[in-house]
PDB file of C-alpha atoms in Angstrom:
ATOM      1  CA  UNK A   1      -1.992  13.252 -24.072  1.00  0.00           C
ATOM      2  CA  UNK A   2       1.197  15.227 -24.821  1.00  0.00           C
ATOM      3  CA  UNK A   3       4.496  13.447 -25.326  1.00  0.00           C
ATOM      4  CA  UNK A   4       6.140  12.638 -21.991  1.00  0.00           C
ATOM      5  CA  UNK A   5       9.738  13.728 -21.366  1.00  0.00           C
ATOM      6  CA  UNK A   6      12.232  10.887 -21.817  1.00  0.00           C
ATOM      7  CA  UNK A   7      15.291  12.394 -20.104  1.00  0.00           C
ATOM      8  CA  UNK A   8      15.889  11.716 -16.371  1.00  0.00           C
ATOM      9  CA  UNK A   9      13.834  13.767 -13.952  1.00  0.00           C
ATOM     10  CA  UNK A  10      12.863  14.242 -10.309  1.00  0.00           C
ATOM     11  CA  UNK A  11      10.983  11.820  -8.059  1.00  0.00           C
ATOM     12  CA  UNK A  12       7.347  12.847  -7.732  1.00  0.00           C
ATOM     13  CA  UNK A  13       5.507  12.782  -4.415  1.00  0.00           C
ATOM     14  CA  UNK A  14       1.740  13.348  -4.444  1.00  0.00           C
ATOM     15  CA  UNK A  15      -0.755  13.933  -1.665  1.00  0.00           C
ATOM     16  CA  UNK A  16      -4.249  15.359  -1.396  1.00  0.00           C
ATOM     17  CA  UNK A  17      -2.854  18.073   0.868  1.00  0.00           C
ATOM     18  CA  UNK A  18      -0.017  18.590   3.326  1.00  0.00           C
ATOM     19  CA  UNK A  19       0.292  15.153   4.933  1.00  0.00           C
ATOM     20  CA  UNK A  20       2.532  13.729   2.233  1.00  0.00           C
ATOM     21  CA  UNK A  21       5.167  16.217   3.346  1.00  0.00           C
ATOM     22  CA  UNK A  22       5.891  13.803   6.213  1.00  0.00           C
ATOM     23  CA  UNK A  23       6.592  11.120   3.591  1.00  0.00           C
ATOM     24  CA  UNK A  24       8.766  13.482   1.553  1.00  0.00           C
ATOM     25  CA  UNK A  25      10.634  14.446   4.715  1.00  0.00           C
ATOM     26  CA  UNK A  26      11.320  10.788   5.523  1.00  0.00           C
ATOM     27  CA  UNK A  27      12.537  10.036   1.996  1.00  0.00           C
ATOM     28  CA  UNK A  28      14.758  13.115   1.816  1.00  0.00           C
ATOM     29  CA  UNK A  29      16.229  12.288   5.210  1.00  0.00           C
ATOM     30  CA  UNK A  30      17.520   8.983   3.840  1.00  0.00           C
ATOM     31  CA  UNK A  31      18.048   9.995   0.192  1.00  0.00           C
ATOM     32  CA  UNK A  32      18.870  13.724   0.125  1.00  0.00           C
ATOM     33  CA  UNK A  33      20.863  13.580  -3.098  1.00  0.00           C
ATOM     34  CA  UNK A  34      17.818  13.142  -5.378  1.00  0.00           C
ATOM     35  CA  UNK A  35      15.578  15.821  -6.886  1.00  0.00           C
ATOM     36  CA  UNK A  36      11.906  15.854  -5.888  1.00  0.00           C
ATOM     37  CA  UNK A  37       8.632  17.441  -6.964  1.00  0.00           C
ATOM     38  CA  UNK A  38       5.889  17.585  -4.328  1.00  0.00           C
ATOM     39  CA  UNK A  39       2.321  18.114  -5.536  1.00  0.00           C
ATOM     40  CA  UNK A  40      -0.499  18.778  -3.072  1.00  0.00           C
ATOM     41  CA  UNK A  41      -4.085  18.837  -4.359  1.00  0.00           C
ATOM     42  CA  UNK A  42      -5.116  21.217  -1.583  1.00  0.00           C
ATOM     43  CA  UNK A  43      -7.958  22.731  -3.603  1.00  0.00           C
ATOM     44  CA  UNK A  44      -9.831  19.410  -3.511  1.00  0.00           C
ATOM     45  CA  UNK A  45      -8.754  18.030  -0.158  1.00  0.00           C
ATOM     46  CA  UNK A  46      -9.800  16.029   1.830  1.00  0.00           C
ATOM     47  CA  UNK A  47      -9.849  12.764  -0.114  1.00  0.00           C
ATOM     48  CA  UNK A  48     -10.704  10.585   2.883  1.00  0.00           C
ATOM     49  CA  UNK A  49     -14.486  10.880   2.524  1.00  0.00           C
ATOM     50  CA  UNK A  50     -14.615  10.808  -1.289  1.00  0.00           C
ATOM     51  CA  UNK A  51     -15.669   7.825  -3.392  1.00  0.00           C
ATOM     52  CA  UNK A  52     -13.241   5.396  -5.021  1.00  0.00           C
ATOM     53  CA  UNK A  53     -14.062   6.800  -8.476  1.00  0.00           C
ATOM     54  CA  UNK A  54     -13.406  10.409  -7.494  1.00  0.00           C
ATOM     55  CA  UNK A  55     -10.163   9.619  -5.655  1.00  0.00           C
ATOM     56  CA  UNK A  56      -8.966   7.585  -8.629  1.00  0.00           C
ATOM     57  CA  UNK A  57      -9.715  10.381 -11.116  1.00  0.00           C
ATOM     58  CA  UNK A  58      -8.083  13.093  -9.002  1.00  0.00           C
ATOM     59  CA  UNK A  59      -5.020  10.908  -8.375  1.00  0.00           C
ATOM     60  CA  UNK A  60      -4.725   9.961 -12.047  1.00  0.00           C
ATOM     61  CA  UNK A  61      -4.747  13.649 -13.009  1.00  0.00           C
ATOM     62  CA  UNK A  62      -1.938  14.341 -10.546  1.00  0.00           C
ATOM     63  CA  UNK A  63       0.151  11.388 -11.723  1.00  0.00           C
ATOM     64  CA  UNK A  64      -0.182  12.462 -15.353  1.00  0.00           C
ATOM     65  CA  UNK A  65       0.897  15.994 -14.466  1.00  0.00           C
ATOM     66  CA  UNK A  66       3.940  14.735 -12.560  1.00  0.00           C
ATOM     67  CA  UNK A  67       4.853  12.553 -15.540  1.00  0.00           C
ATOM     68  CA  UNK A  68       4.586  15.653 -17.763  1.00  0.00           C
ATOM     69  CA  UNK A  69       6.923  17.450 -15.360  1.00  0.00           C
ATOM     70  CA  UNK A  70       9.574  14.819 -15.998  1.00  0.00           C
ATOM     71  CA  UNK A  71       8.996  12.312 -13.194  1.00  0.00           C
ATOM     72  CA  UNK A  72       9.588   8.669 -14.114  1.00  0.00           C
ATOM     73  CA  UNK A  73       8.645   7.536 -10.608  1.00  0.00           C
ATOM     74  CA  UNK A  74       5.749   8.868  -8.521  1.00  0.00           C
ATOM     75  CA  UNK A  75       5.110   8.040  -4.860  1.00  0.00           C
ATOM     76  CA  UNK A  76       1.503   8.368  -3.701  1.00  0.00           C
ATOM     77  CA  UNK A  77       2.316   9.867  -0.314  1.00  0.00           C
ATOM     78  CA  UNK A  78      -1.343   9.592   0.647  1.00  0.00           C
ATOM     79  CA  UNK A  79      -2.964   6.555   2.237  1.00  0.00           C
ATOM     80  CA  UNK A  80      -6.367   7.256   0.691  1.00  0.00           C
ATOM     81  CA  UNK A  81      -4.931   7.528  -2.817  1.00  0.00           C
ATOM     82  CA  UNK A  82      -2.819   4.423  -2.209  1.00  0.00           C
ATOM     83  CA  UNK A  83      -5.909   2.547  -1.044  1.00  0.00           C
ATOM     84  CA  UNK A  84      -8.391   3.728  -3.663  1.00  0.00           C
ATOM     85  CA  UNK A  85      -6.402   4.570  -6.804  1.00  0.00           C
ATOM     86  CA  UNK A  86      -2.987   2.908  -6.904  1.00  0.00           C
ATOM     87  CA  UNK A  87      -3.935  -0.494  -8.263  1.00  0.00           C
ATOM     88  CA  UNK A  88      -6.126   0.893 -11.066  1.00  0.00           C
ATOM     89  CA  UNK A  89      -3.406   3.325 -12.121  1.00  0.00           C
ATOM     90  CA  UNK A  90      -0.780   0.575 -12.112  1.00  0.00           C
ATOM     91  CA  UNK A  91      -2.899  -1.948 -14.006  1.00  0.00           C
ATOM     92  CA  UNK A  92      -4.902   0.228 -16.399  1.00  0.00           C
ATOM     93  CA  UNK A  93      -3.186   3.581 -16.883  1.00  0.00           C
ATOM     94  CA  UNK A  94       0.556   2.896 -16.852  1.00  0.00           C
ATOM     95  CA  UNK A  95       0.475   0.442 -19.796  1.00  0.00           C
ATOM     96  CA  UNK A  96      -1.218   3.177 -21.834  1.00  0.00           C
ATOM     97  CA  UNK A  97       0.663   6.217 -20.525  1.00  0.00           C
ATOM     98  CA  UNK A  98       4.169   4.704 -20.395  1.00  0.00           C
ATOM     99  CA  UNK A  99       4.878   1.117 -19.298  1.00  0.00           C
ATOM    100  CA  UNK A 100       8.386   2.120 -18.205  1.00  0.00           C
ATOM    101  CA  UNK A 101       7.163   4.600 -15.572  1.00  0.00           C
ATOM    102  CA  UNK A 102       6.185   3.574 -12.069  1.00  0.00           C
ATOM    103  CA  UNK A 103       3.695   4.651  -9.406  1.00  0.00           C
ATOM    104  CA  UNK A 104       4.196   3.321  -5.871  1.00  0.00           C
ATOM    105  CA  UNK A 105       2.099   3.637  -2.708  1.00  0.00           C
ATOM    106  CA  UNK A 106       2.802   3.797   1.012  1.00  0.00           C
ATOM    107  CA  UNK A 107       0.570   1.052   2.422  1.00  0.00           C
ATOM    108  CA  UNK A 108       2.584  -1.969   1.280  1.00  0.00           C
ATOM    109  CA  UNK A 109       5.923  -0.784   2.754  1.00  0.00           C
ATOM    110  CA  UNK A 110       4.211  -0.374   6.123  1.00  0.00           C
ATOM    111  CA  UNK A 111       2.434  -3.732   5.838  1.00  0.00           C
ATOM    112  CA  UNK A 112       5.728  -5.444   5.013  1.00  0.00           C
ATOM    113  CA  UNK A 113       7.566  -4.183   8.090  1.00  0.00           C
ATOM    114  CA  UNK A 114       4.827  -4.463  10.733  1.00  0.00           C
ATOM    115  CA  UNK A 115       5.510  -8.169  11.279  1.00  0.00           C
ATOM    116  CA  UNK A 116       8.926  -7.227  12.677  1.00  0.00           C
ATOM    117  CA  UNK A 117       7.454  -4.667  15.051  1.00  0.00           C
ATOM    118  CA  UNK A 118       4.599  -6.435  16.836  1.00  0.00           C
ATOM    119  CA  UNK A 119       5.156  -9.083  19.486  1.00  0.00           C
ATOM    120  CA  UNK A 120       1.517  -9.677  20.472  1.00  0.00           C
ATOM    121  CA  UNK A 121       0.515 -10.009  16.762  1.00  0.00           C
ATOM    122  CA  UNK A 122      -2.307  -7.522  17.415  1.00  0.00           C
ATOM    123  CA  UNK A 123      -2.013  -4.342  15.334  1.00  0.00           C
ATOM    124  CA  UNK A 124      -4.154  -1.207  15.299  1.00  0.00           C
ATOM    125  CA  UNK A 125      -4.686   1.132  12.339  1.00  0.00           C
ATOM    126  CA  UNK A 126      -5.635   4.788  12.824  1.00  0.00           C
ATOM    127  CA  UNK A 127      -6.637   6.346   9.503  1.00  0.00           C
ATOM    128  CA  UNK A 128      -9.248   8.276   7.544  1.00  0.00           C
ATOM    129  CA  UNK A 129     -12.684   6.844   6.964  1.00  0.00           C
ATOM    130  CA  UNK A 130     -11.817   6.083   3.341  1.00  0.00           C
ATOM    131  CA  UNK A 131      -8.688   4.122   4.197  1.00  0.00           C
ATOM    132  CA  UNK A 132     -10.429   2.144   6.945  1.00  0.00           C
ATOM    133  CA  UNK A 133     -13.389   1.318   4.703  1.00  0.00           C
ATOM    134  CA  UNK A 134     -11.084   0.142   1.923  1.00  0.00           C
ATOM    135  CA  UNK A 135      -9.601  -2.484   4.291  1.00  0.00           C
ATOM    136  CA  UNK A 136      -6.322  -2.029   2.410  1.00  0.00           C
ATOM    137  CA  UNK A 137      -4.190  -2.477   5.503  1.00  0.00           C
ATOM    138  CA  UNK A 138      -6.129  -5.569   6.545  1.00  0.00           C
ATOM    139  CA  UNK A 139      -5.658  -7.102   3.096  1.00  0.00           C
ATOM    140  CA  UNK A 140      -1.967  -6.265   2.670  1.00  0.00           C
ATOM    141  CA  UNK A 141      -1.000  -7.298   6.203  1.00  0.00           C
ATOM    142  CA  UNK A 142      -2.948 -10.565   5.878  1.00  0.00           C
ATOM    143  CA  UNK A 143      -1.048 -11.411   2.672  1.00  0.00           C
ATOM    144  CA  UNK A 144       2.287 -11.097   4.437  1.00  0.00           C
ATOM    145  CA  UNK A 145       1.474 -11.895   8.065  1.00  0.00           C
ATOM    146  CA  UNK A 146      -1.689 -14.032   8.243  1.00  0.00           C
ATOM    147  CA  UNK A 147      -1.228 -14.523  11.996  1.00  0.00           C
ATOM    148  CA  UNK A 148      -1.659 -10.810  12.764  1.00  0.00           C
ATOM    149  CA  UNK A 149      -5.037  -9.510  13.904  1.00  0.00           C
ATOM    150  CA  UNK A 150      -5.748  -6.027  12.523  1.00  0.00           C
ATOM    151  CA  UNK A 151      -8.196  -3.572  14.099  1.00  0.00           C
ATOM    152  CA  UNK A 152      -8.936  -0.265  12.394  1.00  0.00           C
ATOM    153  CA  UNK A 153     -10.354   2.986  13.717  1.00  0.00           C
ATOM    154  CA  UNK A 154     -11.347   6.008  11.614  1.00  0.00           C
ATOM    155  CA  UNK A 155     -10.284   9.374  13.054  1.00  0.00           C
ATOM    156  CA  UNK A 156     -12.303  11.942  11.063  1.00  0.00           C
ATOM    157  CA  UNK A 157     -11.360  14.922  13.227  1.00  0.00           C
ATOM    158  CA  UNK A 158      -7.582  14.533  13.190  1.00  0.00           C
ATOM    159  CA  UNK A 159      -6.885  15.945   9.715  1.00  0.00           C
ATOM    160  CA  UNK A 160      -9.016  19.092  10.288  1.00  0.00           C
ATOM    161  CA  UNK A 161      -7.236  19.653  13.600  1.00  0.00           C
ATOM    162  CA  UNK A 162      -3.836  19.483  11.925  1.00  0.00           C
ATOM    163  CA  UNK A 163      -4.728  21.580   8.892  1.00  0.00           C
ATOM    164  CA  UNK A 164      -6.349  24.270  11.060  1.00  0.00           C
ATOM    165  CA  UNK A 165      -3.213  24.480  13.228  1.00  0.00           C
ATOM    166  CA  UNK A 166      -5.014  23.059  16.278  1.00  0.00           C
ATOM    167  CA  UNK A 167      -2.689  20.095  16.829  1.00  0.00           C
ATOM    168  CA  UNK A 168      -1.538  21.532  20.166  1.00  0.00           C
ATOM    169  CA  UNK A 169      -4.962  22.698  21.349  1.00  0.00           C
ATOM    170  CA  UNK A 170      -7.460  21.196  23.821  1.00  0.00           C
ATOM    171  CA  UNK A 171      -9.602  19.894  20.955  1.00  0.00           C
ATOM    172  CA  UNK A 172      -6.702  17.685  19.913  1.00  0.00           C
ATOM    173  CA  UNK A 173      -6.472  16.303  23.462  1.00  0.00           C
ATOM    174  CA  UNK A 174     -10.132  15.329  23.374  1.00  0.00           C
ATOM    175  CA  UNK A 175     -10.179  13.684  19.970  1.00  0.00           C
ATOM    176  CA  UNK A 176      -6.816  11.928  20.303  1.00  0.00           C
ATOM    177  CA  UNK A 177      -7.882  10.419  23.620  1.00  0.00           C
ATOM    178  CA  UNK A 178     -11.301   9.519  22.204  1.00  0.00           C
ATOM    179  CA  UNK A 179     -10.097   7.614  19.124  1.00  0.00           C
ATOM    180  CA  UNK A 180      -7.185   5.937  20.893  1.00  0.00           C
ATOM    181  CA  UNK A 181      -9.519   4.826  23.679  1.00  0.00           C
ATOM    182  CA  UNK A 182     -12.028   3.399  21.205  1.00  0.00           C
ATOM    183  CA  UNK A 183      -9.291   1.546  19.319  1.00  0.00           C
ATOM    184  CA  UNK A 184      -7.845  -0.039  22.462  1.00  0.00           C
ATOM    185  CA  UNK A 185     -11.326  -0.899  23.736  1.00  0.00           C
ATOM    186  CA  UNK A 186     -11.820  -2.901  20.529  1.00  0.00           C
ATOM    187  CA  UNK A 187      -8.673  -4.960  21.171  1.00  0.00           C
ATOM    188  CA  UNK A 188      -6.737  -4.573  24.401  1.00  0.00           C
ATOM    189  CA  UNK A 189      -3.880  -6.752  23.116  1.00  0.00           C
ATOM    190  CA  UNK A 190      -2.729  -4.228  20.505  1.00  0.00           C
ATOM    191  CA  UNK A 191       0.975  -3.496  20.953  1.00  0.00           C
ATOM    192  CA  UNK A 192       1.618  -1.696  17.638  1.00  0.00           C
ATOM    193  CA  UNK A 193      -0.376   1.157  16.093  1.00  0.00           C
ATOM    194  CA  UNK A 194       0.138   2.278  12.500  1.00  0.00           C
ATOM    195  CA  UNK A 195      -0.598   5.925  11.773  1.00  0.00           C
ATOM    196  CA  UNK A 196      -2.359   5.258   8.484  1.00  0.00           C
ATOM    197  CA  UNK A 197      -2.675   8.918   7.506  1.00  0.00           C
ATOM    198  CA  UNK A 198       0.301  11.101   6.744  1.00  0.00           C
ATOM    199  CA  UNK A 199      -1.108  14.027   8.757  1.00  0.00           C
ATOM    200  CA  UNK A 200      -1.097  12.088  11.986  1.00  0.00           C
ATOM    201  CA  UNK A 201       2.622  12.362  12.879  1.00  0.00           C
ATOM    202  CA  UNK A 202       1.951  16.044  13.616  1.00  0.00           C
ATOM    203  CA  UNK A 203      -0.159  14.767  16.532  1.00  0.00           C
ATOM    204  CA  UNK A 204       2.559  12.388  17.734  1.00  0.00           C
ATOM    205  CA  UNK A 205       3.197  14.128  21.077  1.00  0.00           C
ATOM    206  CA  UNK A 206      -0.520  13.939  21.907  1.00  0.00           C
ATOM    207  CA  UNK A 207      -0.780  10.346  20.702  1.00  0.00           C
ATOM    208  CA  UNK A 208       2.140   9.262  22.856  1.00  0.00           C
ATOM    209  CA  UNK A 209       0.722  11.129  25.869  1.00  0.00           C
ATOM    210  CA  UNK A 210      -2.552   9.174  25.696  1.00  0.00           C
ATOM    211  CA  UNK A 211      -1.141   5.882  24.431  1.00  0.00           C
ATOM    212  CA  UNK A 212      -0.754   2.940  26.797  1.00  0.00           C
ATOM    213  CA  UNK A 213       2.874   2.407  27.901  1.00  0.00           C
ATOM    214  CA  UNK A 214       4.688  -0.163  25.784  1.00  0.00           C
ATOM    215  CA  UNK A 215       2.609   0.398  22.634  1.00  0.00           C
ATOM    216  CA  UNK A 216       4.718   1.190  19.561  1.00  0.00           C
ATOM    217  CA  UNK A 217       3.377   3.934  17.274  1.00  0.00           C
ATOM    218  CA  UNK A 218       4.525   3.603  13.661  1.00  0.00           C
ATOM    219  CA  UNK A 219       5.130   6.626  11.453  1.00  0.00           C
ATOM    220  CA  UNK A 220       5.301   5.695   7.778  1.00  0.00           C
ATOM    221  CA  UNK A 221       7.952   8.104   6.511  1.00  0.00           C
ATOM    222  CA  UNK A 222      11.066   6.177   7.526  1.00  0.00           C
ATOM    223  CA  UNK A 223       9.703   2.830   6.316  1.00  0.00           C
ATOM    224  CA  UNK A 224       8.605   4.244   2.961  1.00  0.00           C
ATOM    225  CA  UNK A 225      12.070   5.741   2.569  1.00  0.00           C
ATOM    226  CA  UNK A 226      13.800   2.419   3.317  1.00  0.00           C
ATOM    227  CA  UNK A 227      11.433   0.655   0.928  1.00  0.00           C
ATOM    228  CA  UNK A 228      12.248   3.127  -1.849  1.00  0.00           C
ATOM    229  CA  UNK A 229      15.967   2.717  -1.227  1.00  0.00           C
ATOM    230  CA  UNK A 230      15.526  -1.062  -1.506  1.00  0.00           C
ATOM    231  CA  UNK A 231      13.426  -0.611  -4.658  1.00  0.00           C
ATOM    232  CA  UNK A 232      16.223   1.345  -6.320  1.00  0.00           C
ATOM    233  CA  UNK A 233      18.735  -1.352  -5.378  1.00  0.00           C
ATOM    234  CA  UNK A 234      16.526  -3.929  -7.122  1.00  0.00           C
ATOM    235  CA  UNK A 235      15.695  -1.667 -10.086  1.00  0.00           C
ATOM    236  CA  UNK A 236      18.835   0.264 -11.097  1.00  0.00           C
ATOM    237  CA  UNK A 237      17.195   1.089 -14.419  1.00  0.00           C
ATOM    238  CA  UNK A 238      14.620   3.217 -12.574  1.00  0.00           C
ATOM    239  CA  UNK A 239      17.196   4.733 -10.219  1.00  0.00           C
ATOM    240  CA  UNK A 240      19.180   5.936 -13.238  1.00  0.00           C
ATOM    241  CA  UNK A 241      16.123   7.864 -14.465  1.00  0.00           C
ATOM    242  CA  UNK A 242      16.023   9.982 -11.289  1.00  0.00           C
ATOM    243  CA  UNK A 243      18.170  13.125 -11.252  1.00  0.00           C
ATOM    244  CA  UNK A 244      20.473  13.949  -8.351  1.00  0.00           C
ATOM    245  CA  UNK A 245      20.688  17.639  -7.598  1.00  0.00           C
ATOM    246  CA  UNK A 246      19.281  17.696  -4.069  1.00  0.00           C
ATOM    247  CA  UNK A 247      16.473  20.081  -5.035  1.00  0.00           C
ATOM    248  CA  UNK A 248      12.759  20.155  -4.217  1.00  0.00           C
ATOM    249  CA  UNK A 249       9.966  21.882  -6.115  1.00  0.00           C
ATOM    250  CA  UNK A 250       6.667  22.407  -4.262  1.00  0.00           C
ATOM    251  CA  UNK A 251       3.368  22.659  -6.158  1.00  0.00           C
ATOM    252  CA  UNK A 252      -0.198  23.146  -4.928  1.00  0.00           C
ATOM    253  CA  UNK A 253      -3.597  23.403  -6.580  1.00  0.00           C
ATOM    254  CA  UNK A 254      -4.616  25.937  -3.907  1.00  0.00           C
ATOM    255  CA  UNK A 255      -3.139  29.267  -2.839  1.00  0.00           C
ATOM    256  CA  UNK A 256       0.667  29.092  -2.909  1.00  0.00           C
ATOM    257  CA  UNK A 257       1.175  31.525  -0.022  1.00  0.00           C
ATOM    258  CA  UNK A 258      -1.245  29.627   2.183  1.00  0.00           C
ATOM    259  CA  UNK A 259       0.472  26.324   1.344  1.00  0.00           C
ATOM    260  CA  UNK A 260       3.860  27.797   2.214  1.00  0.00           C
ATOM    261  CA  UNK A 261       2.600  28.927   5.631  1.00  0.00           C
ATOM    262  CA  UNK A 262       0.992  25.581   6.464  1.00  0.00           C
ATOM    263  CA  UNK A 263       3.939  23.570   5.125  1.00  0.00           C
ATOM    264  CA  UNK A 264       6.066  25.002   7.923  1.00  0.00           C
ATOM    265  CA  UNK A 265       4.055  22.856  10.387  1.00  0.00           C
ATOM    266  CA  UNK A 266       5.369  19.764   8.623  1.00  0.00           C
ATOM    267  CA  UNK A 267       8.812  20.833   7.414  1.00  0.00           C
ATOM    268  CA  UNK A 268       9.825  23.431  10.031  1.00  0.00           C
ATOM    269  CA  UNK A 269      11.203  25.648   7.285  1.00  0.00           C
ATOM    270  CA  UNK A 270       9.848  28.161   4.795  1.00  0.00           C
ATOM    271  CA  UNK A 271       9.593  26.902   1.227  1.00  0.00           C
ATOM    272  CA  UNK A 272       8.872  28.477  -2.131  1.00  0.00           C
ATOM    273  CA  UNK A 273       5.590  27.177  -3.593  1.00  0.00           C
ATOM    274  CA  UNK A 274       4.021  27.399  -7.056  1.00  0.00           C
ATOM    275  CA  UNK A 275       0.328  27.194  -7.954  1.00  0.00           C
ATOM    276  CA  UNK A 276      -0.665  24.579 -10.526  1.00  0.00           C
ATOM    277  CA  UNK A 277      -3.979  23.508 -12.089  1.00  0.00           C
ATOM    278  CA  UNK A 278      -4.854  19.860 -12.701  1.00  0.00           C
ATOM    279  CA  UNK A 279      -8.030  20.395 -14.736  1.00  0.00           C
TER     280      UNK A 279
END
């Protein structure tokens, strides 16, 4: 591996596609002064149905590239990558690559805060098949809030609906109502639902339309942002390695023009995008 840059650099945000833009948006909303690099592995998306080994390898490649681009801190703005790759990267790769760099996920910040949000102590998780099968939310919530009952439901059609710009169409109505109904049928006492995939906030208006009154729907972006802000307060040595110019660089492994068009669904603005190869 080539020598990693030692001077301060941007904060890296990685996702398998577009969904992590909702995480980036949340972080920038709270911490706009920092520089960011967003990397979407759109050429190999989706990750949700891939094996642990494949998700780990793809995520490791992205983390290494972001390190090479000057990032000392990388946020896995992807629930599947956080569930299937984060721990291995933290425990096995960082000591070898650079023990002073950090990779953080988005599941733990959500698991930490959910205890403050639910009154019934019954929580639902809507996520990809890979995230649900990993039981990562169940495990992390149980560590912090053992009294909470967690019920998960995979929503395999939601990401394709979002990425094919069908979030406002009749197909979205059908599949949002279907998965929400199945989740609530599994546990009628659920009063808090975590959107455990970063694409899902794009469907928020549909979700709220079909959700039972009084149920709180949790988007991860704001909680990840608050968690990162708290992390910097506890680790000023890492905060000092992150540059503050207020800029964002967008990278994709797919077609840059296509990414720019689709990114407008998430960011509501046109952005300049560069193509990058990971292999």
